[in-house]
Short mmCIF file of C-alpha atoms and ligand atoms in Angstrom, two decimals:
data_model
loop_
_atom_site.label_atom_id
_atom_site.label_comp_id
_atom_site.label_asym_id
_atom_site.label_seq_id
_atom_site.Cartn_x
_atom_site.Cartn_y
_atom_site.Cartn_z
CA MET F 98 85.07 6.39 44.05
CA ARG F 99 82.88 4.70 46.63
CA ARG F 100 84.65 2.39 49.06
CA ALA F 101 83.61 0.60 52.23
CA CYS F 102 85.31 1.76 55.42
CA ILE F 103 85.26 0.56 58.99
CA ARG F 104 83.29 2.95 61.19
CA GLY F 105 83.68 1.12 64.49
CA THR F 106 85.21 -1.98 66.04
CA GLY F 107 84.61 -3.95 69.24
CA PHE F 108 84.72 -7.31 70.91
CA TYR F 109 83.45 -9.31 73.83
CA VAL F 110 85.06 -12.24 75.61
CA PRO F 111 83.49 -14.04 78.58
CA ASP F 112 84.89 -13.43 82.08
CA GLN F 113 85.99 -17.00 82.85
CA ILE F 114 89.73 -17.39 82.26
CA VAL F 115 90.94 -20.98 81.71
CA THR F 116 94.70 -21.44 81.99
CA ASN F 117 96.80 -24.22 80.49
CA ASP F 118 97.26 -25.58 84.01
CA ASP F 119 93.47 -25.73 84.41
CA LEU F 120 93.31 -27.93 81.29
CA ALA F 121 96.18 -30.10 82.53
CA GLU F 122 93.94 -31.06 85.46
CA ARG F 123 91.36 -32.46 83.05
CA MET F 124 93.58 -34.23 80.44
CA ASP F 125 97.12 -35.37 79.80
CA THR F 126 98.69 -32.09 78.72
CA SER F 127 100.94 -29.38 80.17
CA ASP F 128 101.42 -25.64 80.18
CA GLU F 129 104.85 -26.19 78.61
CA TRP F 130 103.50 -28.28 75.69
CA ILE F 131 100.68 -25.85 74.89
CA ARG F 132 102.91 -22.74 75.06
CA GLN F 133 105.71 -24.28 73.02
CA ARG F 134 103.49 -25.70 70.28
CA SER F 135 100.92 -22.91 69.98
CA GLY F 136 101.90 -19.84 72.06
CA ILE F 137 98.60 -20.04 73.96
CA GLU F 138 98.69 -19.22 77.69
CA ARG F 139 94.99 -18.92 78.52
CA ARG F 140 91.58 -18.67 76.90
CA ARG F 141 88.03 -17.66 77.88
CA TYR F 142 85.00 -19.93 78.26
CA ALA F 143 81.41 -18.70 78.15
CA PRO F 144 78.83 -19.82 80.75
CA ASP F 145 76.25 -22.48 79.88
CA ASP F 146 73.49 -20.00 79.06
CA VAL F 147 75.56 -17.83 76.68
CA GLY F 148 75.71 -19.05 73.08
CA CYS F 149 77.11 -17.74 69.80
CA ALA F 150 74.42 -15.10 69.18
CA GLU F 151 74.63 -13.75 72.75
CA LEU F 152 78.42 -13.37 72.47
CA ALA F 153 77.87 -11.66 69.11
CA TYR F 154 75.21 -9.40 70.65
CA ARG F 155 77.55 -8.22 73.41
CA ALA F 156 80.35 -7.56 70.91
CA SER F 157 77.89 -5.76 68.61
CA LEU F 158 76.70 -3.35 71.33
CA ARG F 159 80.31 -2.34 72.03
CA THR F 160 81.02 -1.95 68.32
CA LEU F 161 77.95 0.23 67.78
CA GLU F 162 79.03 2.37 70.74
CA ASP F 163 82.52 2.68 69.23
CA ALA F 164 80.94 3.84 65.96
CA GLY F 165 78.60 6.24 67.80
CA LEU F 166 75.55 4.48 66.33
CA GLU F 167 72.27 3.11 67.67
CA PRO F 168 71.34 -0.48 66.69
CA ASN F 169 68.58 0.80 64.37
CA ALA F 170 71.24 2.32 62.09
CA VAL F 171 72.23 -1.21 60.97
CA ASP F 172 70.67 -2.21 57.63
CA CYS F 173 72.33 -5.63 57.22
CA ILE F 174 73.85 -8.22 59.57
CA ILE F 175 76.54 -10.68 58.51
CA LEU F 176 77.68 -13.19 61.12
CA ALA F 177 80.51 -15.67 60.67
CA THR F 178 80.56 -18.74 62.91
CA LEU F 179 81.26 -22.45 62.97
CA SER F 180 79.49 -22.80 66.32
CA PRO F 181 75.94 -21.52 65.67
CA ASP F 182 73.25 -21.60 68.34
CA TYR F 183 71.10 -24.00 66.32
CA TYR F 184 71.40 -26.12 63.17
CA PHE F 185 68.78 -23.68 61.86
CA PRO F 186 67.82 -20.86 61.81
CA GLY F 187 71.14 -19.06 61.49
CA SER F 188 72.61 -17.17 64.44
CA ALA F 189 72.53 -13.89 62.47
CA CYS F 190 68.69 -14.01 62.74
CA ILE F 191 68.95 -14.53 66.52
CA LEU F 192 71.41 -11.64 66.72
CA GLY F 193 69.03 -9.40 64.75
CA GLN F 194 66.23 -10.26 67.18
CA LYS F 195 68.46 -9.45 70.18
CA LEU F 196 69.38 -6.09 68.63
CA GLY F 197 65.69 -5.32 67.96
CA LEU F 198 66.04 -5.21 64.18
CA PRO F 199 62.97 -6.92 62.64
CA GLY F 200 63.10 -6.92 58.84
CA VAL F 201 66.85 -6.33 58.62
CA PRO F 202 68.53 -9.05 56.52
CA ALA F 203 70.70 -11.44 58.53
CA ILE F 204 73.24 -13.71 56.85
CA ASP F 205 75.28 -16.54 58.37
CA ILE F 206 78.63 -17.26 56.77
CA ARG F 207 80.25 -20.66 57.22
CA ALA F 208 83.91 -20.26 56.33
CA GLN F 209 85.47 -21.19 59.69
CA CYS F 210 88.80 -19.44 60.37
CA SER F 211 88.34 -17.34 57.23
CA GLY F 212 84.75 -16.52 58.21
CA PHE F 213 85.47 -12.94 59.19
CA LEU F 214 87.35 -12.13 55.97
CA TYR F 215 84.66 -13.85 53.87
CA SER F 216 82.06 -11.71 55.71
CA LEU F 217 84.11 -8.55 55.29
CA SER F 218 84.40 -9.26 51.57
CA THR F 219 80.64 -9.83 51.25
CA ALA F 220 79.90 -6.63 53.16
CA ASP F 221 82.46 -4.67 51.13
CA ASN F 222 80.72 -5.67 47.91
CA PHE F 223 77.26 -4.81 49.32
CA VAL F 224 78.48 -1.35 50.37
CA ARG F 225 80.36 -0.60 47.15
CA GLY F 226 77.36 -1.78 45.13
CA GLY F 227 75.13 0.56 47.14
CA GLN F 228 72.65 -2.03 48.48
CA PHE F 229 73.44 -1.41 52.17
CA GLN F 230 74.92 1.57 54.04
CA CYS F 231 75.63 0.24 57.53
CA ILE F 232 76.58 -3.42 57.82
CA LEU F 233 77.31 -5.10 61.12
CA VAL F 234 79.96 -7.77 60.45
CA VAL F 235 80.52 -10.15 63.37
CA GLY F 236 82.65 -13.22 64.02
CA SER F 237 81.43 -15.18 67.04
CA GLU F 238 82.32 -18.57 68.47
CA LYS F 239 81.34 -20.65 71.45
CA HIS F 240 83.74 -23.57 71.19
CA SER F 241 83.97 -24.63 74.81
CA MET F 242 80.74 -26.67 74.93
CA ALA F 243 81.76 -28.81 71.93
CA LEU F 244 85.32 -29.75 72.89
CA GLU F 245 86.34 -33.14 74.23
CA PHE F 246 87.88 -32.69 77.68
CA ALA F 247 89.76 -36.00 77.63
CA ASP F 248 93.12 -37.30 76.43
CA ARG F 249 91.54 -38.32 73.10
CA GLY F 250 90.66 -34.70 72.22
CA ARG F 251 93.60 -32.92 73.82
CA ASP F 252 95.35 -31.86 70.59
CA VAL F 253 92.31 -29.78 69.55
CA THR F 254 90.78 -28.88 72.91
CA VAL F 255 93.79 -26.94 74.22
CA LEU F 256 93.76 -24.60 71.20
CA PHE F 257 90.27 -23.09 71.24
CA GLY F 258 88.53 -20.32 73.16
CA ASP F 259 85.21 -18.46 73.12
CA GLY F 260 84.65 -14.86 72.02
CA ALA F 261 83.19 -12.46 69.48
CA GLY F 262 84.53 -9.49 67.52
CA ALA F 263 82.78 -7.09 65.17
CA VAL F 264 83.11 -4.14 62.83
CA ILE F 265 80.64 -1.72 61.26
CA LEU F 266 81.14 -1.14 57.55
CA GLY F 267 79.77 1.88 55.72
CA PRO F 268 80.44 3.85 52.52
CA THR F 269 83.04 6.58 52.06
CA GLU F 270 84.05 8.73 49.11
CA GLU F 271 87.44 9.41 50.73
CA ASN F 272 90.65 7.70 49.64
CA ARG F 273 90.53 5.03 52.36
CA GLY F 274 88.69 1.86 53.36
CA VAL F 275 88.80 -1.71 52.08
CA LEU F 276 91.19 -1.78 49.10
CA SER F 277 90.66 -5.43 48.16
CA THR F 278 89.67 -8.84 49.51
CA HIS F 279 90.84 -12.26 48.30
CA LEU F 280 88.96 -15.48 49.05
CA HIS F 281 89.87 -19.12 48.40
CA ALA F 282 88.67 -22.61 49.30
CA ASP F 283 89.57 -26.23 48.60
CA GLY F 284 87.35 -28.96 50.01
CA SER F 285 89.65 -31.83 49.07
CA LEU F 286 91.06 -31.94 52.60
CA ALA F 287 87.82 -31.13 54.41
CA ASP F 288 88.35 -34.03 56.81
CA ALA F 289 91.76 -32.73 57.94
CA LEU F 290 89.94 -30.32 60.26
CA TRP F 291 86.29 -30.97 60.87
CA MET F 292 83.44 -31.86 63.15
CA GLU F 293 81.96 -34.78 61.26
CA CYS F 294 78.77 -35.40 63.23
CA PRO F 295 75.92 -34.72 63.50
CA GLY F 296 75.17 -33.87 59.89
CA SER F 297 73.01 -34.60 56.87
CA ALA F 298 75.79 -36.58 55.15
CA HIS F 299 74.93 -39.50 57.44
CA PRO F 300 71.99 -41.92 57.19
CA ARG F 301 71.00 -40.95 60.75
CA TRP F 302 71.33 -37.51 62.31
CA ILE F 303 73.07 -38.84 65.40
CA THR F 304 73.73 -42.37 66.61
CA ARG F 305 75.09 -44.02 69.73
CA GLU F 306 78.09 -45.11 67.65
CA MET F 307 78.94 -41.52 66.71
CA LEU F 308 78.85 -40.53 70.36
CA ASP F 309 80.95 -43.51 71.49
CA GLU F 310 83.56 -42.95 68.76
CA GLY F 311 83.81 -39.25 69.60
CA ARG F 312 82.88 -38.23 66.04
CA ILE F 313 80.78 -35.40 67.48
CA TYR F 314 83.98 -33.58 68.51
CA PRO F 315 86.31 -31.50 66.31
CA LYS F 316 89.18 -33.49 64.83
CA MET F 317 92.36 -32.19 63.25
CA GLU F 318 95.38 -33.57 61.46
CA GLY F 319 97.52 -30.86 63.01
CA ARG F 320 100.68 -31.26 60.94
CA LEU F 321 98.79 -31.36 57.64
CA VAL F 322 96.86 -28.20 58.54
CA PHE F 323 100.09 -26.55 59.70
CA LYS F 324 101.86 -27.39 56.43
CA ASN F 325 99.01 -26.07 54.29
CA ALA F 326 98.78 -22.87 56.33
CA LEU F 327 102.49 -22.20 55.75
CA GLU F 328 101.94 -22.56 52.01
CA LYS F 329 98.66 -20.68 51.54
CA LEU F 330 99.19 -17.69 53.85
CA PRO F 331 102.20 -16.27 51.95
CA GLN F 332 100.36 -16.86 48.64
CA VAL F 333 97.25 -14.95 49.69
CA ILE F 334 99.34 -12.14 51.20
CA MET F 335 101.28 -11.74 47.95
CA GLU F 336 98.01 -11.82 45.99
CA ALA F 337 96.65 -8.89 48.02
CA LEU F 338 99.87 -6.90 47.59
CA ALA F 339 100.00 -7.55 43.83
CA GLU F 340 96.37 -6.50 43.37
CA ASN F 341 97.14 -3.14 45.00
CA ARG F 342 100.63 -2.76 43.48
CA MET F 343 102.04 -2.58 46.99
CA THR F 344 105.15 -4.02 48.64
CA LEU F 345 105.38 -5.62 52.08
CA ASP F 346 107.14 -2.47 53.35
CA GLU F 347 104.05 -0.39 52.63
CA ILE F 348 101.97 -2.46 55.09
CA ASP F 349 102.06 -0.94 58.58
CA LEU F 350 100.24 -3.68 60.46
CA PHE F 351 99.65 -7.39 59.85
CA ILE F 352 96.83 -9.22 61.56
CA PHE F 353 96.70 -12.97 61.03
CA HIS F 354 93.99 -15.34 62.14
CA GLN F 355 95.18 -16.42 65.59
CA ALA F 356 95.50 -20.20 65.08
CA ASN F 357 99.04 -20.80 66.23
CA LEU F 358 101.82 -18.36 67.11
CA ARG F 359 104.36 -20.68 65.48
CA ILE F 360 102.55 -20.51 62.13
CA ILE F 361 102.41 -16.70 62.29
CA GLU F 362 106.07 -16.37 63.33
CA TYR F 363 107.19 -18.80 60.64
CA VAL F 364 105.26 -16.99 57.88
CA ALA F 365 106.50 -13.57 59.06
CA LYS F 366 110.11 -14.75 59.17
CA GLN F 367 109.91 -16.51 55.81
CA MET F 368 108.47 -13.38 54.17
CA GLY F 369 110.71 -10.90 55.96
CA ILE F 370 107.90 -9.20 57.89
CA PRO F 371 109.31 -7.50 61.02
CA ALA F 372 107.84 -8.96 64.22
CA GLU F 373 106.88 -5.49 65.51
CA LYS F 374 104.47 -5.06 62.59
CA VAL F 375 102.51 -8.20 63.53
CA TYR F 376 99.84 -7.95 66.23
CA ASN F 377 99.11 -11.16 68.15
CA ASN F 378 96.86 -11.93 71.09
CA ILE F 379 96.54 -15.73 70.85
CA GLN F 380 98.39 -15.87 74.19
CA GLU F 381 95.28 -14.41 75.88
CA TYR F 382 92.34 -15.86 73.98
CA GLY F 383 93.51 -18.99 72.15
CA ASN F 384 92.00 -19.68 68.75
CA THR F 385 88.58 -17.98 68.55
CA THR F 386 88.18 -18.88 64.85
CA ALA F 387 85.90 -16.33 63.10
CA ALA F 388 86.28 -13.90 66.01
CA SER F 389 90.07 -13.78 66.14
CA ILE F 390 90.78 -11.15 63.46
CA PRO F 391 88.16 -8.58 64.58
CA ILE F 392 89.22 -9.00 68.23
CA ALA F 393 92.88 -8.44 67.30
CA LEU F 394 91.97 -5.53 65.02
CA HIS F 395 90.10 -3.74 67.80
CA GLU F 396 92.94 -4.24 70.29
CA ALA F 397 95.56 -3.05 67.80
CA ILE F 398 93.55 0.10 67.01
CA LYS F 399 93.03 0.93 70.68
CA LYS F 400 96.77 0.46 71.28
CA GLY F 401 97.45 3.08 68.60
CA LEU F 402 99.03 0.61 66.16
CA LEU F 403 96.91 1.75 63.21
CA ARG F 404 96.70 5.45 62.37
CA GLU F 405 94.97 7.41 59.63
CA GLY F 406 96.45 6.71 56.20
CA GLN F 407 98.21 3.52 57.32
CA HIS F 408 97.59 0.09 55.80
CA VAL F 409 96.57 -3.10 57.58
CA LEU F 410 96.77 -6.50 55.91
CA MET F 411 94.69 -9.32 57.37
CA ALA F 412 95.09 -12.98 56.40
CA SER F 413 93.60 -16.29 57.45
CA PHE F 414 93.78 -20.03 56.86
CA GLY F 415 91.63 -22.76 58.33
CA ALA F 416 89.06 -25.52 58.04
CA GLY F 417 87.55 -26.17 54.65
CA PHE F 418 90.28 -25.50 53.72
CA THR F 419 89.54 -21.81 53.35
CA TRP F 420 92.06 -18.99 53.14
CA ALA F 421 91.68 -15.27 52.59
CA SER F 422 93.25 -11.82 52.85
CA ALA F 423 92.26 -8.15 52.80
CA ILE F 424 94.03 -4.79 52.81
CA ILE F 425 92.44 -1.73 54.40
CA ARG F 426 93.72 1.85 54.19
CA TRP F 427 92.81 3.36 57.58
O1 UT7 O 147 92.40 -22.43 63.19
C1 UT7 O 147 92.37 -23.51 62.31
C2 UT7 O 147 93.69 -23.81 61.77
N1 UT7 O 147 94.43 -24.61 62.68
C3 UT7 O 147 95.74 -24.62 62.65
O2 UT7 O 147 96.32 -23.89 61.87
C4 UT7 O 147 96.47 -25.57 63.56
C5 UT7 O 147 97.61 -26.21 62.81
N2 UT7 O 147 98.33 -27.20 63.59
C6 UT7 O 147 98.98 -26.91 64.75
O3 UT7 O 147 98.90 -25.80 65.22
C7 UT7 O 147 99.84 -27.98 65.37
O4 UT7 O 147 99.92 -29.09 64.51
C8 UT7 O 147 99.36 -28.42 66.79
C9 UT7 O 147 99.59 -27.30 67.80
C10 UT7 O 147 97.90 -28.79 66.73
C11 UT7 O 147 100.14 -29.66 67.25
O5 UT7 O 147 101.52 -29.38 67.24
P1 UT7 O 147 102.52 -30.41 66.54
O6 UT7 O 147 103.88 -29.93 66.80
O7 UT7 O 147 102.12 -30.55 65.11
O8 UT7 O 147 102.30 -31.74 67.36
P2 UT7 O 147 101.80 -33.17 66.86
O9 UT7 O 147 100.35 -33.15 66.51
O10 UT7 O 147 102.73 -33.69 65.84
O11 UT7 O 147 101.97 -34.03 68.19
C12 UT7 O 147 103.25 -34.20 68.81
C13 UT7 O 147 103.08 -35.01 70.07
C14 UT7 O 147 102.30 -36.30 69.86
O12 UT7 O 147 102.87 -37.28 70.68
P3 UT7 O 147 103.91 -38.37 70.07
O13 UT7 O 147 103.16 -39.09 69.00
O14 UT7 O 147 105.06 -37.56 69.52
O15 UT7 O 147 104.25 -39.20 71.25
C15 UT7 O 147 100.92 -35.96 70.38
O16 UT7 O 147 100.23 -37.10 70.83
O17 UT7 O 147 102.33 -34.25 71.04
C16 UT7 O 147 101.23 -35.04 71.51
N3 UT7 O 147 100.13 -34.13 71.86
C17 UT7 O 147 100.05 -33.53 73.06
N4 UT7 O 147 100.82 -33.58 74.15
C18 UT7 O 147 100.46 -32.82 75.20
C19 UT7 O 147 99.10 -33.74 71.10
N5 UT7 O 147 98.33 -32.86 71.77
C20 UT7 O 147 98.89 -32.72 73.00
C21 UT7 O 147 98.56 -31.96 74.13
N6 UT7 O 147 99.38 -32.04 75.20
N7 UT7 O 147 97.49 -31.14 74.15
#
């Protein structure tokens, strides 16, 4: 039976470290508030001249090296982001150009915090169906240039960081690889977490009013998002287990989208998942949206937390709303 397996992992975060205290100098917030509410201690910000595709490029080079492959081995690029370089063309095309891969298909996926798992699912189906043999799957975000560094935006601004993470997916006939993926969306609460402007839903692309009202910045109804995450994450975890006739005990490692340590701890406690089976790094990088799962996956592997034959379950919830899960046998 042909499955898709991960042949390499990697990530890149920019050098600039921004602490909670650094943010407290720019808006009415505190290290204590940010740590208590989210678990975040610091995050990284990219320089002005480094955008989404460049972050993705740097993560991709490391991932290819990890897989022992040259860029020209890649036959498809899938890039998840909510912070693309341009409105169009997609950042996957820019990434393909940076990697020197003319003619290789390049797909942008817009599923926010679930972007990586949506991309993994797409790639898994391409590999199992036989259309592509070596897919570069990347999650990349440059949030820092679109956040509002003022009291008005403080609830959102303190949560996000820049970074990119990637995996290479290829076929295997062995009894390992992606066992299943589970994707969901519900647009009825789209405005609970969104960046409303600019956009084609408006009569004008961008107006002075939009700028003055701060509608060009991300906005979130934090408690509503929190509540929905607590409901949907356990559901999508149980769905993945049921599909594979597995129990929670058979999962060796859990990697959640790094949105808020409190959400992850609450879900783990509620479901009876031991804390030592959950890998978190939100303390270091904040919420890097589509990049957070592949960054955490790479770190967990390099720390020896995932060995051959073990199972990792990944789950996400975020803007859209979108939520998703996947189980991989390593
Ligand atoms: O990755 C996408 C998915 N995102 C998520 O899953 C995030 C889900 N939501 C959350 O993580 C939490 O709701 C937050 C961390 C965003 C906020 O935590 P909270 O406990 O829900 O706080 P809150 O929004 O209810 O605000 C509590 C208080 C308010 O003040 P009052 O009205 O009680 O006086 C806020 O104005 O905290 C205030 N506040 C802040 N204070 C200091 C909001 N942001 C800040 C801040 N610093 N940065």
